[in-house]
Amino acid sequence: MDIRRGAATVVAATLLSVATLTGAQPARAAETPEGVTHAENPRVPEGAVWTEEYFPSADRSGVELHADVLRPAHLPAHARTPVILAVGPYFSHAGQSGPENWAQTGPSNRFEDFTTGTGLFARGYTYVMVDLRGFGGSTGCLDWMGKGEQADVKAAVRWAAGQPWSTGKVGMYGKSYDAVTGLAGNNLRLPALRAVVAQEPLWNMYPYLFSNGVPRPNVTGTPNAYNGIATMAPLPDDSARYQANAAYEKSHPECLSDNITNNNEPDPDSKYWRERNLAVQAAGSSTPLFVTQGFIENNTKPEQMEQYLDNHRGVERGWLGQWEHVRGNETNQQGQLLMGRAGFFDEVMRFYDQYLRGDRPQVKDPAYAVEDNTGAWRAQATWPTPTATVKADLANGEYLDDGANTNPAARSAPAPEQWDMEHAADPAPTTDEGAKLKTEAVNRFFTWSKPVPARVRVTATPQITLRAGATGNVLVQLWDVAPDGTAVMFDENVALIEKAGKVSFDLKSTDWTLEAGHQLGVQIGTIGSGNWRDTPSGNTIQVSKARLTLALQNPAADRPTQGDRSPFLDTYLKQYTRKLTGVGPGTFSLGLRGRG
């Protein structure tokens, strides 16, 4: 961008709130500083006035939070507006996940696509970006969405609602980590928080680093990446206060070491992870939510999404489909919308206008717009809407837990520095056919469904229960198998078998339609995938009493809605399609009631 390369005139304003240390509010709105305009600093969006503020977190820890405030330039200082709030780790003046070579300080452009694409300031909204503790201009130690960061979210919402220029009605907006803070905000049950837009969030913090006791490749890479973001140097023309806060880790080196060791806890039932289980904490919450989720996401995967949404009792809107880690408005170089559905910003603003302004929407949007693997979009009143539940008894078998790379979806882990939540991505899968031929008979086995008599959709969250005869690791995958043996792996998860006996776990949430004549293949075996950092036990594990629970939906009842095939779907199919041999006639049925 020209702003970064040019030698723009530095206009730095240190604008401190009276409430910074005392918690008191200014006596009159007229005392609010005028701030910095786009003409004075090109990093400020057109139509906005920028000020910086500081206020304490809500946990009385002494943590000081920094906010960049963008007010509509055409409104007087005393004009009261609703507030759109984004809280997260990516709002440093120097850059989102690393230095971006800005020529001067200024507010982050992380969601400038949103503020520009919606005409947010012209519509009379204020936009506020708050740095979580330890990031940007805020003090304190990183807390990976624990009680400390939840206190930051609470403080940010209350602060935004309590300003003299605020109507007291706050909406949250974000994608990835700053979508997680929106889910946390809902869980906190804050009266001022009236709407949350959360794109591609984590629904529980644990599955991003572990899967049922098995570490993911990023188990240390992600904490290291966020340590790097937290220690990013401020810009030379940042205020003295901002620079001092940004250097907090220099005088508190324990922040960085604790962030590594605290996250390295494999037990999901530990106190550390219970504190960060957002899906459980959502029980009884009611803030209106607008969420997006890619079922085949290679970053923030749909794990415990269904539990979160089931626990949430308020209004819900959602776009769910077959895309990667993208925003609702993003396009590729060919101009294709990466989620495939048009009108994201329009729908988001109808949502905000309704719940922050009280406007009656002139367009009726579906509660949920869902794209399945055929690329077709449908409207639903909620998600999931299963027609039937099937409990399929699977074949007994055994496998060698050798970790051999026989999995056609096996992937090598990316470098640790890539593993911040916003920018992590799994590389393309690889296959070692020679190794497969030598070992596939001993390190995995399949159970097949009977061919489905008509199209049927696997929806919601599949669950697996089995008895394991030895300790080790287990991988379960679901395959969509065509009559010629061409198959696509569309769902998977793993677990650590800590002791022989019963093992139960969920797979990822999914929405996958099997065509008539196709079979479901259920693979059980060693992990053998770069998606996890497993330690093979070397044990031969006998499996018995395995049962797969599936929610099924009849596609014949779909109500179509607008949307194109998301481009990533074809990339995924290319990566995860292979020929399976030895497919049997099938031992269980996926027929819907009344269809055989």
Coordinates of C-alpha atoms in Angstrom, one line a residue:
M1 CA 0.0 0.0 0.0
D2 CA 1.2 3.6 -0.7
I3 CA 0.7 4.5 3.0
R4 CA 3.4 2.0 4.0
R5 CA 5.9 3.1 1.2
G6 CA 5.3 6.8 1.3
A7 CA 6.9 9.3 3.6
A8 CA 3.6 10.5 5.0
T9 CA 3.6 13.3 7.5
V10 CA 3.4 12.0 11.0
V11 CA 0.5 13.2 13.0
A12 CA 0.5 11.4 16.3
A13 CA -2.1 12.2 18.9
T14 CA -2.0 10.8 22.4
L15 CA -5.6 11.1 23.5
L16 CA -6.1 9.7 27.0
S17 CA -9.4 9.1 28.7
V18 CA -10.2 10.6 32.0
A19 CA -11.4 7.1 32.9
T20 CA -8.0 5.6 32.4
L21 CA -7.0 5.3 36.0
T22 CA -10.1 6.5 37.9
G23 CA -12.9 4.7 36.0
A24 CA -14.7 8.1 35.9
Q25 CA -16.4 9.3 32.8
P26 CA -16.0 12.8 31.3
A27 CA -18.4 15.3 32.7
R28 CA -19.6 16.6 29.3
A29 CA -19.4 15.1 25.8
A30 CA -17.9 18.3 24.6
E31 CA -14.7 17.3 26.4
T32 CA -14.2 14.4 24.1
P33 CA -11.0 15.1 22.0
E34 CA -11.6 15.8 18.3
G35 CA -9.0 13.2 17.2
V36 CA -7.2 12.6 13.9
T37 CA -8.9 12.5 10.5
H38 CA -7.9 10.8 7.3
A39 CA -6.6 14.0 5.9
E40 CA -4.2 14.3 8.8
N41 CA -3.2 10.6 8.8
P42 CA -4.0 8.4 5.8
R43 CA -4.1 5.3 8.0
V44 CA -7.4 6.6 9.5
P45 CA -10.3 5.4 7.3
E46 CA -12.1 8.1 5.3
G47 CA -15.1 9.3 7.1
A48 CA -13.7 8.5 10.5
V49 CA -12.0 10.4 13.4
W50 CA -9.4 8.4 15.4
T51 CA -8.7 8.6 19.1
E52 CA -6.9 6.3 21.5
E53 CA -8.2 5.4 24.9
Y54 CA -7.1 3.3 27.9
F55 CA -9.1 1.6 30.6
P56 CA -8.7 -1.2 33.2
S57 CA -9.7 -4.8 32.6
A58 CA -12.6 -6.1 34.6
D59 CA -10.7 -8.5 36.9
R60 CA -9.0 -5.9 39.1
S61 CA -5.6 -7.3 38.0
G62 CA -4.1 -4.0 37.1
V63 CA -4.1 -4.8 33.4
E64 CA -4.6 -1.7 31.3
L65 CA -6.3 -2.2 28.0
H66 CA -5.8 0.0 24.9
A67 CA -8.5 0.9 22.4
D68 CA -8.5 2.6 19.0
V69 CA -11.7 4.4 18.5
L70 CA -13.1 5.4 15.1
R71 CA -16.0 7.8 15.3
P72 CA -18.1 9.1 12.3
A73 CA -16.4 12.3 11.1
H74 CA -19.7 13.9 10.0
L75 CA -21.2 13.7 13.5
P76 CA -20.7 16.2 16.4
A77 CA -18.6 14.9 19.3
H78 CA -21.7 14.6 21.5
A79 CA -23.6 12.4 19.0
R80 CA -24.6 9.1 20.5
T81 CA -24.2 6.0 18.2
P82 CA -24.3 2.3 18.5
V83 CA -20.8 0.7 18.7
I84 CA -19.3 -2.2 16.8
L85 CA -16.5 -3.6 18.9
A86 CA -13.7 -5.9 17.9
V87 CA -11.4 -7.4 20.6
G88 CA -8.4 -9.5 19.8
P89 CA -4.6 -9.9 19.4
Y90 CA -4.3 -8.6 15.9
F91 CA -4.8 -4.8 16.3
S92 CA -1.2 -3.7 17.0
H93 CA -0.3 -0.4 15.2
A94 CA 2.7 -2.1 13.8
G95 CA 0.9 -5.0 12.1
Q96 CA -1.6 -7.8 12.6
S97 CA 0.7 -10.9 13.0
G98 CA 4.0 -9.3 12.3
P99 CA 5.5 -5.9 11.4
E100 CA 3.9 -4.5 8.2
N101 CA 6.4 -1.7 7.6
W102 CA 4.0 1.2 8.2
A103 CA 5.5 4.6 7.7
Q104 CA 3.6 6.1 10.7
T105 CA 1.4 4.9 13.5
G106 CA -2.3 4.6 13.2
P107 CA -5.3 2.3 13.8
S108 CA -5.1 -1.3 12.5
N109 CA -6.7 -1.9 9.1
R110 CA -7.6 -5.5 10.0
F111 CA -11.3 -5.0 9.3
E112 CA -11.1 -2.0 7.0
D113 CA -12.9 -4.2 4.4
F114 CA -15.8 -4.3 6.8
T115 CA -15.9 -0.6 7.7
T116 CA -15.5 0.4 4.1
G117 CA -17.7 -2.3 2.6
T118 CA -20.6 -1.4 4.9
G119 CA -20.2 2.4 4.9
L120 CA -20.2 1.9 8.6
F121 CA -19.3 5.5 9.6
A122 CA -21.7 7.1 7.1
R123 CA -24.4 4.9 8.6
G124 CA -23.7 6.4 12.0
Y125 CA -21.8 3.6 13.8
T126 CA -18.7 3.9 16.0
Y127 CA -16.0 1.2 15.5
V128 CA -13.7 0.3 18.4
M129 CA -10.7 -2.1 18.4
V130 CA -9.4 -3.3 21.7
D131 CA -6.1 -5.1 22.3
L132 CA -6.4 -8.2 24.5
R133 CA -4.0 -8.2 27.4
G134 CA -0.4 -8.6 26.3
F135 CA -1.0 -7.4 22.7
G136 CA -0.6 -4.0 21.1
G137 CA -0.9 -1.2 23.6
S138 CA -2.4 -3.4 26.5
T139 CA -0.4 -4.7 29.4
G140 CA -0.7 -8.1 31.1
C141 CA 0.1 -11.7 30.1
L142 CA -1.5 -13.6 27.3
D143 CA -4.3 -15.9 28.5
W144 CA -5.6 -17.9 25.5
M145 CA -9.2 -17.0 26.2
G146 CA -9.1 -17.8 29.9
K147 CA -10.6 -15.8 32.7
G148 CA -8.2 -12.9 32.2
E149 CA -9.1 -12.4 28.5
Q150 CA -12.8 -13.0 29.3
A151 CA -12.4 -10.1 31.8
D152 CA -10.9 -8.0 29.0
V153 CA -14.0 -8.7 26.8
K154 CA -16.3 -7.8 29.7
A155 CA -14.4 -4.5 30.3
A156 CA -14.4 -3.6 26.6
V157 CA -18.1 -4.1 26.2
R158 CA -18.9 -2.2 29.4
W159 CA -16.5 0.6 28.4
A160 CA -17.9 1.0 24.9
A161 CA -21.5 1.0 26.3
G162 CA -20.6 3.6 28.9
Q163 CA -19.1 6.3 26.8
P164 CA -20.9 9.6 26.4
W165 CA -21.0 9.1 22.6
S166 CA -22.5 5.6 22.9
T167 CA -26.1 4.6 22.9
G168 CA -25.2 1.8 25.3
K169 CA -25.8 -0.8 22.6
V170 CA -22.8 -2.8 21.5
G171 CA -22.2 -5.4 18.8
M172 CA -19.1 -7.5 18.4
Y173 CA -17.4 -8.4 15.1
G174 CA -14.5 -10.6 14.2
K175 CA -13.0 -13.6 12.4
S176 CA -10.9 -16.3 13.9
Y177 CA -9.5 -15.2 17.3
D178 CA -11.5 -12.0 17.4
A179 CA -14.6 -14.1 16.6
V180 CA -13.8 -16.3 19.6
T181 CA -13.9 -13.1 21.8
G182 CA -17.4 -12.5 20.4
L183 CA -18.5 -16.0 21.5
A184 CA -16.9 -15.3 24.9
G185 CA -18.8 -12.0 25.1
N186 CA -22.1 -13.9 24.5
N187 CA -21.2 -16.3 27.3
L188 CA -20.7 -13.4 29.7
R189 CA -24.3 -12.4 29.4
L190 CA -23.6 -8.7 29.2
P191 CA -26.8 -6.5 28.9
A192 CA -25.1 -4.0 26.7
L193 CA -24.0 -6.7 24.1
R194 CA -26.9 -6.9 21.7
A195 CA -25.4 -8.8 18.7
V196 CA -22.3 -10.9 17.8
V197 CA -20.9 -11.6 14.3
A198 CA -18.4 -14.4 14.6
Q199 CA -16.7 -15.8 11.4
E200 CA -14.8 -19.0 11.6
P201 CA -14.3 -19.1 15.4
L202 CA -13.1 -21.7 17.8
W203 CA -16.0 -23.1 19.8
N204 CA -13.7 -24.5 22.5
M205 CA -10.0 -23.6 22.8
Y206 CA -8.8 -27.1 23.6
P207 CA -9.3 -28.8 20.1
Y208 CA -7.1 -26.2 18.4
L209 CA -4.0 -27.7 20.3
F210 CA -5.2 -31.2 21.2
S211 CA -7.6 -33.9 20.0
N212 CA -8.8 -36.1 22.9
G213 CA -5.4 -36.2 24.4
V214 CA -3.4 -36.3 21.2
P215 CA -1.4 -33.1 20.5
R216 CA -1.7 -31.3 17.2
P217 CA 1.4 -30.2 15.3
N218 CA 0.8 -26.6 16.5
V219 CA 0.7 -27.5 20.2
T220 CA 3.8 -25.4 20.8
G221 CA 3.9 -23.5 17.5
T222 CA 0.7 -21.6 18.2
P223 CA 1.7 -20.3 21.6
N224 CA 5.1 -19.3 20.1
A225 CA 3.4 -17.5 17.3
Y226 CA 1.3 -15.5 19.7
N227 CA 4.3 -14.7 21.9
G228 CA 5.8 -13.3 18.7
I229 CA 2.8 -11.1 18.1
A230 CA 2.8 -10.0 21.7
T231 CA 6.4 -8.9 21.6
M232 CA 6.1 -7.0 18.3
A233 CA 7.9 -3.7 18.6
P234 CA 5.7 -0.6 18.6
L235 CA 6.3 2.1 16.0
P236 CA 8.7 5.0 16.7
D237 CA 5.9 7.6 16.7
D238 CA 3.6 5.7 19.0
S239 CA 2.9 7.5 22.2
A240 CA 5.1 6.9 25.2
R241 CA 2.3 5.2 27.0
Y242 CA 1.6 2.9 24.1
Q243 CA 5.3 2.0 23.8
A244 CA 5.6 1.3 27.5
N245 CA 2.6 -1.0 27.5
A246 CA 3.8 -2.8 24.4
A247 CA 7.1 -3.5 26.2
Y248 CA 5.3 -5.2 29.1
E249 CA 6.8 -8.6 28.4
K250 CA 10.4 -7.3 28.7
S251 CA 9.8 -6.7 32.4
H252 CA 7.6 -9.8 32.8
P253 CA 9.3 -12.6 30.9
E254 CA 7.2 -15.1 32.7
C255 CA 4.3 -14.1 30.4
L256 CA 6.0 -15.8 27.4
S257 CA 7.2 -19.0 29.2
D258 CA 3.8 -19.4 31.0
N259 CA 2.0 -19.1 27.7
I260 CA 3.9 -22.1 26.4
T261 CA 3.7 -24.4 29.5
N262 CA 0.1 -23.5 30.4
N263 CA -1.2 -24.5 26.9
N264 CA 0.8 -27.8 27.0
E265 CA -1.9 -29.7 29.0
P266 CA -3.3 -32.7 27.2
D267 CA -6.2 -33.4 29.6
P268 CA -9.4 -31.7 28.3
D269 CA -11.0 -32.1 31.8
S270 CA -8.2 -30.1 33.5
K271 CA -9.1 -26.8 35.3
Y272 CA -7.1 -25.0 32.6
W273 CA -9.2 -26.3 29.7
R274 CA -12.6 -26.3 31.5
E275 CA -12.1 -22.5 32.0
R276 CA -11.7 -22.2 28.2
N277 CA -14.6 -24.5 27.1
L278 CA -16.7 -21.9 25.4
A279 CA -19.3 -24.5 24.2
V280 CA -20.1 -25.6 27.7
Q281 CA -20.1 -22.0 29.0
A282 CA -22.7 -21.0 26.3
A283 CA -25.5 -22.8 28.2
G284 CA -28.5 -20.6 28.6
S285 CA -26.8 -17.6 26.8
S286 CA -29.1 -15.5 24.5
T287 CA -27.2 -12.8 22.6
P288 CA -28.2 -12.8 19.0
L289 CA -25.5 -14.6 17.0
F290 CA -24.5 -14.5 13.4
V291 CA -21.8 -17.2 12.7
T292 CA -20.0 -18.6 9.8
Q293 CA -18.2 -22.0 9.7
G294 CA -16.5 -24.0 7.0
F295 CA -17.1 -27.7 7.5
I296 CA -13.9 -28.6 5.7
E297 CA -11.9 -25.8 7.3
N298 CA -8.2 -26.5 7.6
N299 CA -7.7 -24.1 10.5
T300 CA -10.5 -23.4 13.0
K301 CA -12.4 -26.6 12.5
P302 CA -16.1 -27.2 13.4
E303 CA -15.4 -29.0 16.7
Q304 CA -18.1 -28.5 19.4
M305 CA -19.9 -26.1 17.1
E306 CA -23.1 -28.1 17.5
Q307 CA -22.8 -28.2 21.3
Y308 CA -22.2 -24.4 21.4
L309 CA -25.3 -23.7 19.2
D310 CA -27.4 -26.2 21.2
N311 CA -26.5 -24.5 24.4
H312 CA -27.2 -21.0 23.0
R313 CA -30.9 -20.0 23.5
G314 CA -31.0 -16.8 21.6
V315 CA -31.6 -15.7 18.0
E316 CA -29.2 -17.4 15.5
R317 CA -28.1 -16.7 12.0
G318 CA -25.5 -18.7 10.2
W319 CA -23.6 -19.3 6.9
L320 CA -22.3 -22.9 7.0
G321 CA -20.6 -24.5 4.0
Q322 CA -17.6 -26.0 2.3
W323 CA -14.9 -23.4 2.5
E324 CA -11.5 -22.7 4.1
H325 CA -10.6 -20.1 6.7
V326 CA -12.1 -17.0 5.0
R327 CA -14.3 -14.0 5.6
G328 CA -17.9 -13.8 4.3
N329 CA -17.0 -11.1 1.8
E330 CA -13.6 -12.4 0.5
T331 CA -13.0 -13.2 -3.1
N332 CA -10.3 -14.9 -5.1
Q333 CA -8.3 -13.4 -8.0
Q334 CA -11.1 -14.5 -10.4
G335 CA -13.6 -12.5 -8.4
Q336 CA -15.4 -15.6 -7.0
L337 CA -16.8 -15.2 -3.4
L338 CA -14.8 -17.7 -1.3
M339 CA -17.9 -18.7 0.6
G340 CA -19.9 -18.7 -2.5
R341 CA -22.8 -16.7 -1.2
A342 CA -23.5 -13.0 -2.1
G343 CA -24.5 -10.2 0.2
F344 CA -22.5 -10.9 3.4
F345 CA -22.1 -7.2 4.5
D346 CA -25.7 -6.4 3.6
E347 CA -26.9 -9.2 5.8
V348 CA -24.6 -8.4 8.6
M349 CA -25.8 -4.8 8.6
R350 CA -29.4 -5.8 8.6
F351 CA -28.5 -7.9 11.6
Y352 CA -26.8 -5.1 13.4
D353 CA -29.5 -2.5 12.4
Q354 CA -32.2 -4.8 13.9
Y355 CA -30.5 -5.5 17.2
L356 CA -28.6 -2.3 17.8
R357 CA -31.0 0.2 16.3
G358 CA -34.3 -1.6 16.5
D359 CA -34.9 -1.3 12.7
R360 CA -37.4 -3.6 11.1
P361 CA -35.5 -5.5 8.4
Q362 CA -36.9 -5.0 4.9
V363 CA -35.4 -8.3 3.7
K364 CA -36.1 -11.6 5.3
D365 CA -32.9 -13.6 5.5
P366 CA -32.9 -17.3 6.3
A367 CA -31.8 -18.2 9.8
Y368 CA -29.3 -20.6 8.4
A369 CA -27.9 -20.8 4.8
V370 CA -26.1 -24.1 4.4
E371 CA -23.9 -25.4 1.5
D372 CA -23.3 -29.2 1.4
N373 CA -20.6 -31.0 -0.6
T374 CA -22.7 -30.9 -3.8
G375 CA -22.3 -27.1 -3.8
A376 CA -26.0 -26.6 -3.4
W377 CA -27.3 -24.1 -0.8
R378 CA -30.4 -24.5 1.3
A379 CA -32.3 -22.5 3.9
Q380 CA -33.0 -23.9 7.3
A381 CA -34.7 -22.6 10.5
T382 CA -31.8 -23.9 12.5
W383 CA -28.8 -26.3 12.2
P384 CA -28.7 -29.2 12.3
T385 CA -32.2 -30.5 11.3
P386 CA -31.8 -34.2 11.2
T387 CA -34.5 -36.5 9.8
A388 CA -33.3 -39.6 11.6
T389 CA -30.5 -41.0 13.8
V390 CA -28.7 -44.2 12.9
K391 CA -26.6 -46.2 15.4
A392 CA -24.4 -48.5 13.2
D393 CA -22.7 -51.5 14.8
L394 CA -19.2 -51.7 13.2
A395 CA -17.1 -54.8 12.5
N396 CA -14.6 -56.1 15.1
G397 CA -11.0 -55.8 14.0
E398 CA -7.4 -55.0 15.0
Y399 CA -4.7 -52.7 13.8
L400 CA -1.0 -52.0 14.5
D401 CA -0.6 -48.6 16.1
D402 CA 2.6 -47.9 14.2
G403 CA 1.9 -44.4 13.0
A404 CA 2.8 -45.4 9.4
N405 CA 1.9 -42.9 6.7
T406 CA -0.7 -44.9 5.0
N407 CA -3.5 -42.3 5.3
P408 CA -4.2 -40.7 1.9
A409 CA -5.0 -37.5 3.8
A410 CA -1.6 -37.5 5.6
R411 CA 0.0 -34.1 5.8
S412 CA 3.2 -32.7 7.0
A413 CA 3.0 -30.1 9.7
P414 CA 3.8 -26.5 8.7
A415 CA 6.6 -24.5 10.4
P416 CA 5.7 -23.5 13.9
E417 CA 5.9 -19.8 13.2
Q418 CA 2.9 -20.1 10.8
W419 CA 0.6 -21.4 13.6
D420 CA -1.2 -18.3 14.8
M421 CA -5.0 -18.9 14.6
E422 CA -5.6 -16.4 11.8
H423 CA -2.9 -17.5 9.4
A424 CA -2.4 -21.3 10.1
A425 CA -3.1 -23.6 7.2
D426 CA -2.5 -27.3 6.6
P427 CA -0.5 -28.0 3.4
A428 CA -1.7 -30.3 0.7
P429 CA -1.9 -34.0 1.5
T430 CA 0.6 -36.5 0.4
T431 CA 0.4 -40.3 -0.1
D432 CA 3.1 -42.9 0.1
E433 CA 1.5 -45.7 -2.0
G434 CA 4.4 -48.1 -1.5
A435 CA 4.1 -47.9 2.3
K436 CA 0.3 -48.2 1.9
L437 CA 0.6 -51.5 0.1
K438 CA 3.0 -52.9 2.7
T439 CA 1.1 -52.0 5.8
E440 CA -2.5 -51.0 5.2
A441 CA -3.7 -54.6 6.0
V442 CA -2.4 -54.3 9.5
N443 CA -2.7 -50.7 10.6
R444 CA -6.3 -50.0 9.8
F445 CA -9.6 -51.7 8.9
F446 CA -12.9 -50.7 7.4
T447 CA -16.6 -51.3 7.9
W448 CA -18.9 -50.5 4.9
S449 CA -22.5 -49.4 4.8
K450 CA -24.9 -50.9 2.3
P451 CA -25.4 -48.7 -0.8
V452 CA -27.8 -46.0 0.0
P453 CA -31.1 -46.4 -2.0
A454 CA -31.5 -42.6 -2.4
R455 CA -29.6 -39.5 -1.7
V456 CA -29.0 -39.1 2.1
R457 CA -27.1 -36.4 4.0
V458 CA -24.8 -37.0 7.0
T459 CA -25.3 -33.9 9.2
A460 CA -24.5 -32.7 12.7
T461 CA -21.7 -34.4 14.7
P462 CA -20.9 -38.1 14.3
Q463 CA -19.9 -39.9 17.4
I464 CA -17.9 -43.1 17.8
T465 CA -17.7 -45.5 20.7
L466 CA -15.5 -48.6 20.8
R467 CA -13.7 -51.0 23.2
A468 CA -9.9 -51.0 22.7
G469 CA -7.8 -54.0 23.8
A470 CA -4.6 -52.0 24.4
T471 CA -3.3 -48.5 24.9
G472 CA -2.2 -46.4 22.0
N473 CA -3.8 -44.1 19.5
V474 CA -6.9 -44.4 17.3
L475 CA -8.0 -42.5 14.1
V476 CA -11.6 -42.8 12.8
Q477 CA -12.4 -41.5 9.3
L478 CA -15.6 -41.4 7.3
W479 CA -15.4 -42.0 3.5
D480 CA -18.0 -41.3 0.8
V481 CA -17.5 -44.3 -1.5
A482 CA -18.8 -44.4 -5.1
P483 CA -19.7 -47.7 -6.8
D484 CA -16.4 -47.8 -8.6
G485 CA -14.4 -47.4 -5.4
T486 CA -13.6 -43.7 -5.8
A487 CA -13.8 -42.3 -2.3
V488 CA -13.6 -39.0 -0.5
M489 CA -12.6 -38.7 3.2
F490 CA -15.0 -36.1 4.6
D491 CA -14.7 -36.4 8.4
E492 CA -12.1 -37.6 11.0
N493 CA -10.9 -37.3 14.5
V494 CA -8.4 -39.1 16.8
A495 CA -8.1 -40.1 20.5
L496 CA -5.4 -41.2 22.9
I497 CA -6.2 -44.6 24.3
E498 CA -4.8 -44.2 27.8
K499 CA -6.1 -47.6 29.1
A500 CA -7.7 -50.6 27.5
G501 CA -11.5 -50.4 27.6
K502 CA -14.2 -48.0 26.4
V503 CA -13.3 -45.0 24.2
S504 CA -15.8 -42.5 23.0
F505 CA -15.3 -39.2 21.1
D506 CA -17.0 -36.9 18.5
L507 CA -15.8 -36.4 15.0
K508 CA -16.0 -32.9 13.4
S509 CA -19.4 -31.5 12.6
T510 CA -20.2 -32.1 9.0
D511 CA -22.8 -31.7 6.2
W512 CA -22.2 -34.3 3.5
T513 CA -24.6 -35.8 1.0
L514 CA -24.1 -39.3 -0.3
E515 CA -25.5 -39.9 -3.7
A516 CA -27.8 -42.9 -4.5
G517 CA -25.7 -46.1 -4.7
H518 CA -22.8 -44.7 -2.6
Q519 CA -21.6 -46.3 0.5
L520 CA -20.2 -45.0 3.8
G521 CA -16.8 -46.4 4.7
V522 CA -15.7 -46.2 8.3
Q523 CA -12.0 -46.5 8.8
I524 CA -10.4 -47.3 12.2
G525 CA -6.7 -47.5 12.7
T526 CA -3.4 -45.9 13.5
I527 CA -3.2 -42.1 13.0
G528 CA -0.4 -42.0 10.4
S529 CA -1.1 -38.3 9.6
G530 CA 0.8 -35.1 10.0
N531 CA -2.3 -33.5 11.3
W532 CA -1.4 -34.8 14.8
R533 CA 1.8 -35.2 16.8
D534 CA 1.0 -38.7 18.0
T535 CA 3.4 -41.1 19.7
P536 CA 2.8 -44.6 18.2
S537 CA 2.5 -47.2 20.9
G538 CA 3.6 -50.1 18.7
N539 CA 0.7 -52.1 20.2
T540 CA -1.7 -54.3 18.2
I541 CA -5.0 -52.9 19.3
Q542 CA -8.1 -55.1 19.1
V543 CA -11.3 -53.2 18.6
S544 CA -14.7 -54.6 19.5
K545 CA -18.2 -53.3 20.2
A546 CA -17.6 -50.3 17.9
R547 CA -20.7 -48.2 17.2
L548 CA -21.1 -45.1 15.0
T549 CA -23.9 -42.7 15.7
L550 CA -25.0 -40.6 12.8
A551 CA -27.6 -37.9 12.2
L552 CA -29.2 -38.2 8.8
Q553 CA -31.2 -35.6 6.7
N554 CA -33.4 -36.1 3.7
P555 CA -32.1 -33.8 0.9
A556 CA -35.5 -34.1 -0.8
A557 CA -36.9 -31.6 1.7
D558 CA -34.3 -28.9 1.1
R559 CA -35.5 -25.3 0.5
P560 CA -33.0 -23.8 -1.9
T561 CA -31.5 -20.4 -1.3
Q562 CA -29.0 -18.3 -3.3
G563 CA -25.4 -19.2 -3.3
D564 CA -22.7 -20.6 -5.7
R565 CA -20.3 -23.5 -5.2
S566 CA -17.5 -22.4 -2.9
P567 CA -14.2 -22.6 -4.8
F568 CA -12.3 -24.5 -2.0
L569 CA -14.7 -27.5 -2.3
D570 CA -13.0 -28.6 -5.5
T571 CA -9.6 -28.1 -4.0
Y572 CA -10.6 -30.3 -1.0
L573 CA -12.1 -33.0 -3.3
K574 CA -8.8 -33.1 -5.3
Q575 CA -6.8 -33.5 -2.1
Y576 CA -8.9 -36.1 -0.4
T577 CA -10.1 -38.4 -3.2
R578 CA -8.6 -41.8 -3.9
K579 CA -9.6 -45.3 -4.9
L580 CA -10.4 -47.8 -2.2
T581 CA -10.1 -51.5 -2.8
G582 CA -11.9 -54.4 -1.2
V583 CA -15.1 -52.5 -0.6
G584 CA -17.7 -55.0 0.7
P585 CA -21.4 -55.2 0.2
G586 CA -22.1 -53.5 3.5
T587 CA -23.3 -54.5 6.9
F588 CA -25.5 -51.6 8.0
S589 CA -28.1 -49.4 6.4
L590 CA -28.3 -45.6 6.1
G591 CA -31.8 -45.6 4.7
L592 CA -34.2 -43.0 6.0
R593 CA -37.5 -44.1 7.5
G594 CA -40.0 -44.9 4.8
R595 CA -37.3 -45.3 2.2
G596 CA -35.9 -48.7 3.1

